[in-house]
Amino acid sequence: MHELSIALAVAESAEEAARRHGADAVEAVRLRVGELSGVVADALRFSFEVVARDTALAGAELRIEEVPARARCRACAEEFAPGTPPRLWCPECGESETELVAGRELEIVDVTLPEGRPCPGSRSARQEERA
């Protein structure tokens, strides 16, 4: 279950952000998770709860923003939803020269500390992959 290792990385990054801002607790962590990232949101939430116990993240909410997959045809510039499993040929012109433009994200958007201020720009758990 790779969600556990992702949850550990998210927890470490969130704790680091809290330390940098002088906080000893975290209220929430917001993630963007792409449809094609291979991450199961419920498994990630469960794993986050497990790794957060007895840390500065105990009781913190994991907010997951699911990002739908989008692809663009290089020939005609049509943008479309590739579906799951992804079909990467253009529904408009039939060309197979397409690129994924969204849906593989896995990034920390922000960390909310007890005073309610988010810490923007926290380090990503895994860098976004490009197709």
CSV table of N, CA and C in Angstrom, one decimal:
chain,number,residue,atom,x,y,z
A,1,MET,N,0.9,-1.2,0.0
A,1,MET,CA,0.0,0.0,0.0
A,1,MET,C,0.9,1.2,0.0
A,2,HIS,N,1.1,1.9,-1.2
A,2,HIS,CA,1.9,3.0,-1.2
A,2,HIS,C,1.3,4.3,-0.6
A,3,GLU,N,0.0,4.2,-0.3
A,3,GLU,CA,-0.6,5.4,0.4
A,3,GLU,C,0.0,5.6,1.8
A,4,LEU,N,0.5,4.5,2.4
A,4,LEU,CA,1.1,4.7,3.7
A,4,LEU,C,2.4,5.5,3.6
A,5,SER,N,3.2,5.2,2.6
A,5,SER,CA,4.5,6.0,2.4
A,5,SER,C,4.2,7.4,2.0
A,6,ILE,N,3.1,7.6,1.2
A,6,ILE,CA,2.7,9.0,0.9
A,6,ILE,C,2.2,9.7,2.1
A,7,ALA,N,1.4,9.1,2.9
A,7,ALA,CA,0.9,9.7,4.2
A,7,ALA,C,2.1,10.1,5.1
A,8,LEU,N,3.1,9.2,5.2
A,8,LEU,CA,4.3,9.6,6.0
A,8,LEU,C,5.0,10.8,5.4
A,9,ALA,N,5.2,10.9,4.1
A,9,ALA,CA,5.8,12.1,3.5
A,9,ALA,C,5.0,13.3,3.7
A,10,VAL,N,3.7,13.2,3.6
A,10,VAL,CA,2.8,14.4,3.9
A,10,VAL,C,2.9,14.8,5.3
A,11,ALA,N,2.9,13.9,6.2
A,11,ALA,CA,3.0,14.2,7.7
A,11,ALA,C,4.3,14.8,8.0
A,12,GLU,N,5.4,14.3,7.4
A,12,GLU,CA,6.7,14.9,7.7
A,12,GLU,C,6.8,16.4,7.1
A,13,SER,N,6.2,16.6,6.0
A,13,SER,CA,6.2,17.9,5.4
A,13,SER,C,5.4,18.9,6.2
A,14,ALA,N,4.2,18.4,6.7
A,14,ALA,CA,3.3,19.3,7.4
A,14,ALA,C,3.9,19.6,8.8
A,15,GLU,N,4.6,18.6,9.4
A,15,GLU,CA,5.3,18.9,10.7
A,15,GLU,C,6.4,19.9,10.5
A,16,GLU,N,7.1,19.7,9.4
A,16,GLU,CA,8.2,20.7,9.1
A,16,GLU,C,7.7,22.1,8.9
A,17,ALA,N,6.6,22.2,8.2
A,17,ALA,CA,5.9,23.5,8.0
A,17,ALA,C,5.5,24.1,9.4
A,18,ALA,N,4.9,23.3,10.2
A,18,ALA,CA,4.5,23.8,11.6
A,18,ALA,C,5.7,24.3,12.4
A,19,ARG,N,6.8,23.5,12.4
A,19,ARG,CA,8.0,23.9,13.1
A,19,ARG,C,8.5,25.2,12.6
A,20,ARG,N,8.6,25.4,11.2
A,20,ARG,CA,9.1,26.6,10.6
A,20,ARG,C,8.3,27.8,11.1
A,21,HIS,N,7.0,27.6,11.4
A,21,HIS,CA,6.1,28.7,11.7
A,21,HIS,C,5.9,28.8,13.3
A,22,GLY,N,6.7,28.0,14.0
A,22,GLY,CA,6.6,28.1,15.5
A,22,GLY,C,5.3,27.4,16.1
A,23,ALA,N,4.7,26.6,15.3
A,23,ALA,CA,3.5,25.9,15.8
A,23,ALA,C,3.8,24.5,16.3
A,24,ASP,N,3.0,24.1,17.3
A,24,ASP,CA,3.2,22.8,17.8
A,24,ASP,C,2.1,21.8,17.5
A,25,ALA,N,1.2,22.3,16.6
A,25,ALA,CA,0.1,21.5,16.2
A,25,ALA,C,-0.3,21.9,14.8
A,26,VAL,N,-1.1,21.0,14.1
A,26,VAL,CA,-1.6,21.3,12.7
A,26,VAL,C,-3.1,21.0,12.8
A,27,GLU,N,-3.9,21.8,12.2
A,27,GLU,CA,-5.3,21.6,12.1
A,27,GLU,C,-5.7,20.9,10.9
A,28,ALA,N,-5.1,21.2,9.8
A,28,ALA,CA,-5.5,20.5,8.5
A,28,ALA,C,-4.4,20.6,7.5
A,29,VAL,N,-4.4,19.6,6.6
A,29,VAL,CA,-3.5,19.5,5.5
A,29,VAL,C,-4.4,19.4,4.2
A,30,ARG,N,-4.1,20.2,3.2
A,30,ARG,CA,-4.9,20.1,2.0
A,30,ARG,C,-4.0,19.6,0.9
A,31,LEU,N,-4.5,18.6,0.2
A,31,LEU,CA,-3.8,18.0,-0.9
A,31,LEU,C,-4.6,18.1,-2.2
A,32,ARG,N,-3.9,18.1,-3.3
A,32,ARG,CA,-4.5,17.9,-4.6
A,32,ARG,C,-4.0,16.5,-5.1
A,33,VAL,N,-5.0,15.7,-5.4
A,33,VAL,CA,-4.7,14.3,-5.9
A,33,VAL,C,-5.4,14.1,-7.2
A,34,GLY,N,-4.6,13.8,-8.2
A,34,GLY,CA,-5.1,13.6,-9.6
A,34,GLY,C,-5.7,12.3,-9.7
A,35,GLU,N,-6.7,12.2,-10.6
A,35,GLU,CA,-7.5,11.0,-10.9
A,35,GLU,C,-6.6,9.9,-11.4
A,36,LEU,N,-5.5,10.2,-12.1
A,36,LEU,CA,-4.6,9.2,-12.6
A,36,LEU,C,-3.3,9.0,-11.8
A,37,SER,N,-3.3,9.5,-10.6
A,37,SER,CA,-2.1,9.5,-9.7
A,37,SER,C,-1.9,8.1,-9.2
A,38,GLY,N,-2.9,7.2,-9.2
A,38,GLY,CA,-2.8,5.9,-8.6
A,38,GLY,C,-3.0,5.9,-7.1
A,39,VAL,N,-3.5,7.0,-6.6
A,39,VAL,CA,-3.7,7.1,-5.1
A,39,VAL,C,-5.2,6.9,-4.8
A,40,VAL,N,-5.5,6.0,-3.9
A,40,VAL,CA,-6.8,5.8,-3.4
A,40,VAL,C,-7.1,6.7,-2.2
A,41,ALA,N,-8.0,7.7,-2.4
A,41,ALA,CA,-8.2,8.7,-1.4
A,41,ALA,C,-8.6,8.2,0.0
A,42,ASP,N,-9.4,7.2,0.0
A,42,ASP,CA,-9.8,6.6,1.3
A,42,ASP,C,-8.7,5.9,2.0
A,43,ALA,N,-7.8,5.2,1.2
A,43,ALA,CA,-6.7,4.6,1.8
A,43,ALA,C,-5.7,5.6,2.3
A,44,LEU,N,-5.5,6.7,1.6
A,44,LEU,CA,-4.7,7.8,2.0
A,44,LEU,C,-5.2,8.4,3.3
A,45,ARG,N,-6.5,8.7,3.4
A,45,ARG,CA,-7.1,9.2,4.6
A,45,ARG,C,-6.8,8.3,5.8
A,46,PHE,N,-7.0,7.0,5.7
A,46,PHE,CA,-6.8,6.0,6.7
A,46,PHE,C,-5.3,6.0,7.1
A,47,SER,N,-4.4,6.0,6.2
A,47,SER,CA,-3.0,6.0,6.4
A,47,SER,C,-2.6,7.2,7.2
A,48,PHE,N,-3.1,8.4,6.8
A,48,PHE,CA,-2.8,9.7,7.4
A,48,PHE,C,-3.2,9.6,8.9
A,49,GLU,N,-4.4,9.1,9.2
A,49,GLU,CA,-4.9,9.0,10.5
A,49,GLU,C,-3.9,8.2,11.4
A,50,VAL,N,-3.4,7.1,10.8
A,50,VAL,CA,-2.5,6.2,11.5
A,50,VAL,C,-1.2,6.9,11.8
A,51,VAL,N,-0.6,7.5,10.8
A,51,VAL,CA,0.8,8.1,11.0
A,51,VAL,C,0.7,9.4,11.8
A,52,ALA,N,-0.5,10.0,11.9
A,52,ALA,CA,-0.7,11.3,12.6
A,52,ALA,C,-0.8,11.1,14.1
A,53,ARG,N,-1.1,9.9,14.5
A,53,ARG,CA,-1.3,9.6,16.0
A,53,ARG,C,0.0,10.0,16.7
A,54,ASP,N,-0.2,10.6,17.9
A,54,ASP,CA,0.9,10.9,18.8
A,54,ASP,C,1.9,11.9,18.1
A,55,THR,N,1.5,12.7,17.2
A,55,THR,CA,2.4,13.7,16.5
A,55,THR,C,1.7,15.0,16.6
A,56,ALA,N,2.3,16.0,16.0
A,56,ALA,CA,1.7,17.4,16.0
A,56,ALA,C,0.5,17.4,15.1
A,57,LEU,N,0.3,16.3,14.3
A,57,LEU,CA,-0.9,16.2,13.4
A,57,LEU,C,-2.0,15.4,14.0
A,58,ALA,N,-1.9,15.0,15.2
A,58,ALA,CA,-3.0,14.2,15.8
A,58,ALA,C,-4.3,15.0,15.8
A,59,GLY,N,-5.3,14.4,15.2
A,59,GLY,CA,-6.6,15.1,15.0
A,59,GLY,C,-6.7,16.0,13.8
A,60,ALA,N,-5.6,16.2,13.1
A,60,ALA,CA,-5.7,17.1,11.9
A,60,ALA,C,-6.5,16.5,10.8
A,61,GLU,N,-7.2,17.4,10.1
A,61,GLU,CA,-8.1,16.9,9.0
A,61,GLU,C,-7.2,16.9,7.7
A,62,LEU,N,-7.4,15.8,7.0
A,62,LEU,CA,-6.8,15.7,5.7
A,62,LEU,C,-7.8,16.0,4.6
A,63,ARG,N,-7.6,17.1,4.0
A,63,ARG,CA,-8.6,17.6,2.9
A,63,ARG,C,-8.0,17.3,1.6
A,64,ILE,N,-8.8,16.4,0.8
A,64,ILE,CA,-8.3,16.0,-0.5
A,64,ILE,C,-9.1,16.6,-1.6
A,65,GLU,N,-8.5,17.4,-2.5
A,65,GLU,CA,-9.1,17.9,-3.6
A,65,GLU,C,-8.8,17.0,-4.8
A,66,GLU,N,-9.8,16.3,-5.3
A,66,GLU,CA,-9.5,15.4,-6.4
A,66,GLU,C,-9.5,16.1,-7.7
A,67,VAL,N,-8.5,15.9,-8.5
A,67,VAL,CA,-8.3,16.6,-9.8
A,67,VAL,C,-8.7,15.7,-10.9
A,68,PRO,N,-9.7,16.1,-11.7
A,68,PRO,CA,-10.0,15.2,-12.8
A,68,PRO,C,-8.9,15.2,-13.9
A,69,ALA,N,-8.8,14.1,-14.6
A,69,ALA,CA,-7.9,13.9,-15.7
A,69,ALA,C,-8.3,14.7,-16.9
A,70,ARG,N,-7.4,15.4,-17.5
A,70,ARG,CA,-7.6,16.2,-18.8
A,70,ARG,C,-6.5,15.9,-19.7
A,71,ALA,N,-6.8,15.8,-21.0
A,71,ALA,CA,-5.7,15.6,-22.0
A,71,ALA,C,-6.0,16.6,-23.1
A,72,ARG,N,-4.9,16.9,-23.9
A,72,ARG,CA,-5.0,17.9,-25.0
A,72,ARG,C,-4.4,17.2,-26.2
A,73,CYS,N,-5.1,17.4,-27.3
A,73,CYS,CA,-4.6,16.9,-28.6
A,73,CYS,C,-3.6,17.9,-29.2
A,74,ARG,N,-2.4,17.4,-29.5
A,74,ARG,CA,-1.4,18.3,-30.1
A,74,ARG,C,-1.8,18.7,-31.5
A,75,ALA,N,-2.6,17.9,-32.2
A,75,ALA,CA,-2.9,18.3,-33.6
A,75,ALA,C,-4.0,19.3,-33.7
A,76,CYS,N,-5.1,19.2,-32.9
A,76,CYS,CA,-6.2,20.2,-33.0
A,76,CYS,C,-6.5,21.0,-31.8
A,77,ALA,N,-5.7,20.8,-30.7
A,77,ALA,CA,-5.8,21.5,-29.4
A,77,ALA,C,-7.1,21.2,-28.7
A,78,GLU,N,-7.9,20.2,-29.1
A,78,GLU,CA,-9.1,19.8,-28.3
A,78,GLU,C,-8.6,19.3,-27.0
A,79,GLU,N,-9.3,19.7,-25.9
A,79,GLU,CA,-9.1,19.2,-24.6
A,79,GLU,C,-10.2,18.3,-24.2
A,80,PHE,N,-9.9,17.2,-23.6
A,80,PHE,CA,-10.9,16.2,-23.3
A,80,PHE,C,-10.6,15.4,-22.0
A,81,ALA,N,-11.6,14.7,-21.5
A,81,ALA,CA,-11.4,13.8,-20.3
A,81,ALA,C,-11.0,12.4,-20.9
A,82,PRO,N,-9.9,11.9,-20.5
A,82,PRO,CA,-9.4,10.7,-21.1
A,82,PRO,C,-10.1,9.4,-20.5
A,83,GLY,N,-10.7,9.6,-19.3
A,83,GLY,CA,-11.4,8.5,-18.6
A,83,GLY,C,-10.4,7.6,-17.9
A,84,THR,N,-11.0,6.5,-17.3
A,84,THR,CA,-10.1,5.5,-16.6
A,84,THR,C,-10.6,4.1,-17.0
A,85,PRO,N,-9.7,3.3,-17.5
A,85,PRO,CA,-8.3,3.6,-17.9
A,85,PRO,C,-8.3,4.7,-19.0
A,86,PRO,N,-7.2,5.5,-19.0
A,86,PRO,CA,-7.1,6.6,-20.0
A,86,PRO,C,-7.1,6.1,-21.4
A,87,ARG,N,-7.9,6.8,-22.2
A,87,ARG,CA,-7.8,6.7,-23.7
A,87,ARG,C,-7.3,8.0,-24.2
A,88,LEU,N,-6.1,7.9,-24.8
A,88,LEU,CA,-5.4,9.1,-25.2
A,88,LEU,C,-5.4,9.4,-26.7
A,89,TRP,N,-6.4,9.0,-27.4
A,89,TRP,CA,-6.6,9.5,-28.7
A,89,TRP,C,-7.7,10.5,-28.7
A,90,CYS,N,-7.6,11.5,-29.6
A,90,CYS,CA,-8.5,12.6,-29.6
A,90,CYS,C,-9.9,12.2,-30.1
A,91,PRO,N,-10.9,12.6,-29.3
A,91,PRO,CA,-12.3,12.3,-29.7
A,91,PRO,C,-12.8,13.2,-30.9
A,92,GLU,N,-12.1,14.3,-31.1
A,92,GLU,CA,-12.5,15.3,-32.1
A,92,GLU,C,-11.9,14.9,-33.5
A,93,CYS,N,-10.5,14.7,-33.5
A,93,CYS,CA,-9.9,14.4,-34.8
A,93,CYS,C,-9.3,13.0,-35.0
A,94,GLY,N,-9.3,12.2,-33.9
A,94,GLY,CA,-8.9,10.9,-33.9
A,94,GLY,C,-7.4,10.7,-33.8
A,95,GLU,N,-6.6,11.8,-33.7
A,95,GLU,CA,-5.1,11.7,-33.6
A,95,GLU,C,-4.7,11.1,-32.2
A,96,SER,N,-3.6,10.4,-32.2
A,96,SER,CA,-3.1,9.8,-31.0
A,96,SER,C,-2.0,10.6,-30.4
A,97,GLU,N,-1.7,11.7,-31.0
A,97,GLU,CA,-0.6,12.6,-30.4
A,97,GLU,C,-1.3,13.5,-29.4
A,98,THR,N,-1.4,13.0,-28.2
A,98,THR,CA,-2.0,13.8,-27.1
A,98,THR,C,-1.1,13.9,-25.9
A,99,GLU,N,-1.4,14.8,-25.0
A,99,GLU,CA,-0.6,14.9,-23.8
A,99,GLU,C,-1.6,15.1,-22.6
A,100,LEU,N,-1.2,14.5,-21.4
A,100,LEU,CA,-2.0,14.7,-20.2
A,100,LEU,C,-1.7,16.1,-19.7
A,101,VAL,N,-2.7,16.9,-19.4
A,101,VAL,CA,-2.4,18.2,-18.8
A,101,VAL,C,-2.9,18.3,-17.4
A,102,ALA,N,-3.6,17.4,-16.9
A,102,ALA,CA,-4.1,17.3,-15.5
A,102,ALA,C,-4.5,15.9,-15.1
A,103,GLY,N,-4.4,15.6,-13.9
A,103,GLY,CA,-4.8,14.3,-13.4
A,103,GLY,C,-3.8,13.5,-12.8
A,104,ARG,N,-2.5,13.9,-12.8
A,104,ARG,CA,-1.4,13.1,-12.2
A,104,ARG,C,-0.8,13.8,-11.0
A,105,GLU,N,-1.5,14.9,-10.5
A,105,GLU,CA,-1.0,15.6,-9.4
A,105,GLU,C,-1.0,14.8,-8.1
A,106,LEU,N,-0.1,15.2,-7.3
A,106,LEU,CA,0.0,14.7,-5.9
A,106,LEU,C,0.8,15.7,-5.2
A,107,GLU,N,0.1,16.7,-4.6
A,107,GLU,CA,0.9,17.8,-4.0
A,107,GLU,C,0.2,18.4,-2.8
A,108,ILE,N,1.0,18.9,-1.8
A,108,ILE,CA,0.4,19.6,-0.7
A,108,ILE,C,0.1,21.0,-1.1
A,109,VAL,N,-1.1,21.5,-0.9
A,109,VAL,CA,-1.5,22.8,-1.3
A,109,VAL,C,-1.2,23.7,-0.1
A,110,ASP,N,-1.6,23.4,1.1
A,110,ASP,CA,-1.3,24.2,2.3
A,110,ASP,C,-1.5,23.4,3.6
A,111,VAL,N,-1.0,23.9,4.6
A,111,VAL,CA,-1.1,23.3,6.0
A,111,VAL,C,-1.7,24.4,6.8
A,112,THR,N,-2.8,24.1,7.5
A,112,THR,CA,-3.4,25.1,8.4
A,112,THR,C,-3.0,24.8,9.8
A,113,LEU,N,-2.5,25.9,10.4
A,113,LEU,CA,-2.1,25.9,11.8
A,113,LEU,C,-3.2,26.3,12.7
A,114,PRO,N,-3.0,26.1,14.1
A,114,PRO,CA,-4.1,26.4,15.0
A,114,PRO,C,-4.7,27.8,14.9
A,115,GLU,N,-3.9,28.8,14.6
A,115,GLU,CA,-4.4,30.2,14.5
A,115,GLU,C,-5.2,30.4,13.2
A,116,GLY,N,-5.4,29.3,12.4
A,116,GLY,CA,-6.2,29.3,11.3
A,116,GLY,C,-5.6,29.8,10.0
A,117,ARG,N,-4.3,30.2,10.0
A,117,ARG,CA,-3.6,30.7,8.8
A,117,ARG,C,-3.0,29.5,8.1
A,118,PRO,N,-3.3,29.4,6.8
A,118,PRO,CA,-2.6,28.4,6.0
A,118,PRO,C,-1.1,28.7,5.8
A,119,CYS,N,-0.3,27.7,5.6
A,119,CYS,CA,1.1,27.8,5.3
A,119,CYS,C,1.2,27.5,3.8
A,120,PRO,N,1.0,28.4,2.9
A,120,PRO,CA,1.1,28.1,1.5
A,120,PRO,C,2.5,27.6,1.0
A,121,GLY,N,2.5,26.9,-0.1
A,121,GLY,CA,3.8,26.6,-0.7
A,121,GLY,C,4.6,25.5,0.1
A,122,SER,N,3.9,24.7,0.8
A,122,SER,CA,4.5,23.5,1.5
A,122,SER,C,5.1,22.6,0.4
A,123,ARG,N,6.1,21.9,0.8
A,123,ARG,CA,6.8,21.0,-0.2
A,123,ARG,C,5.8,19.9,-0.6
A,124,SER,N,5.9,19.5,-1.9
A,124,SER,CA,5.1,18.4,-2.4
A,124,SER,C,5.5,17.0,-1.9
A,125,ALA,N,4.5,16.1,-1.7
A,125,ALA,CA,4.9,14.8,-1.2
A,125,ALA,C,5.5,14.0,-2.4
A,126,ARG,N,5.1,14.3,-3.6
A,126,ARG,CA,5.7,13.7,-4.8
A,126,ARG,C,5.5,14.8,-5.9
A,127,GLN,N,6.6,15.0,-6.6
A,127,GLN,CA,6.5,16.0,-7.7
A,127,GLN,C,5.5,15.5,-8.8
A,128,GLU,N,4.8,16.5,-9.3
A,128,GLU,CA,3.9,16.2,-10.4
A,128,GLU,C,4.6,15.6,-11.6
A,129,GLU,N,4.1,14.5,-12.1
A,129,GLU,CA,4.7,13.8,-13.2
A,129,GLU,C,4.0,14.4,-14.5
A,130,ARG,N,4.8,14.5,-15.5
A,130,ARG,CA,4.3,14.9,-16.8
A,130,ARG,C,4.3,13.7,-17.8
A,131,ALA,N,3.2,13.7,-18.6
A,131,ALA,CA,3.1,12.6,-19.6
A,131,ALA,C,4.0,12.9,-20.8
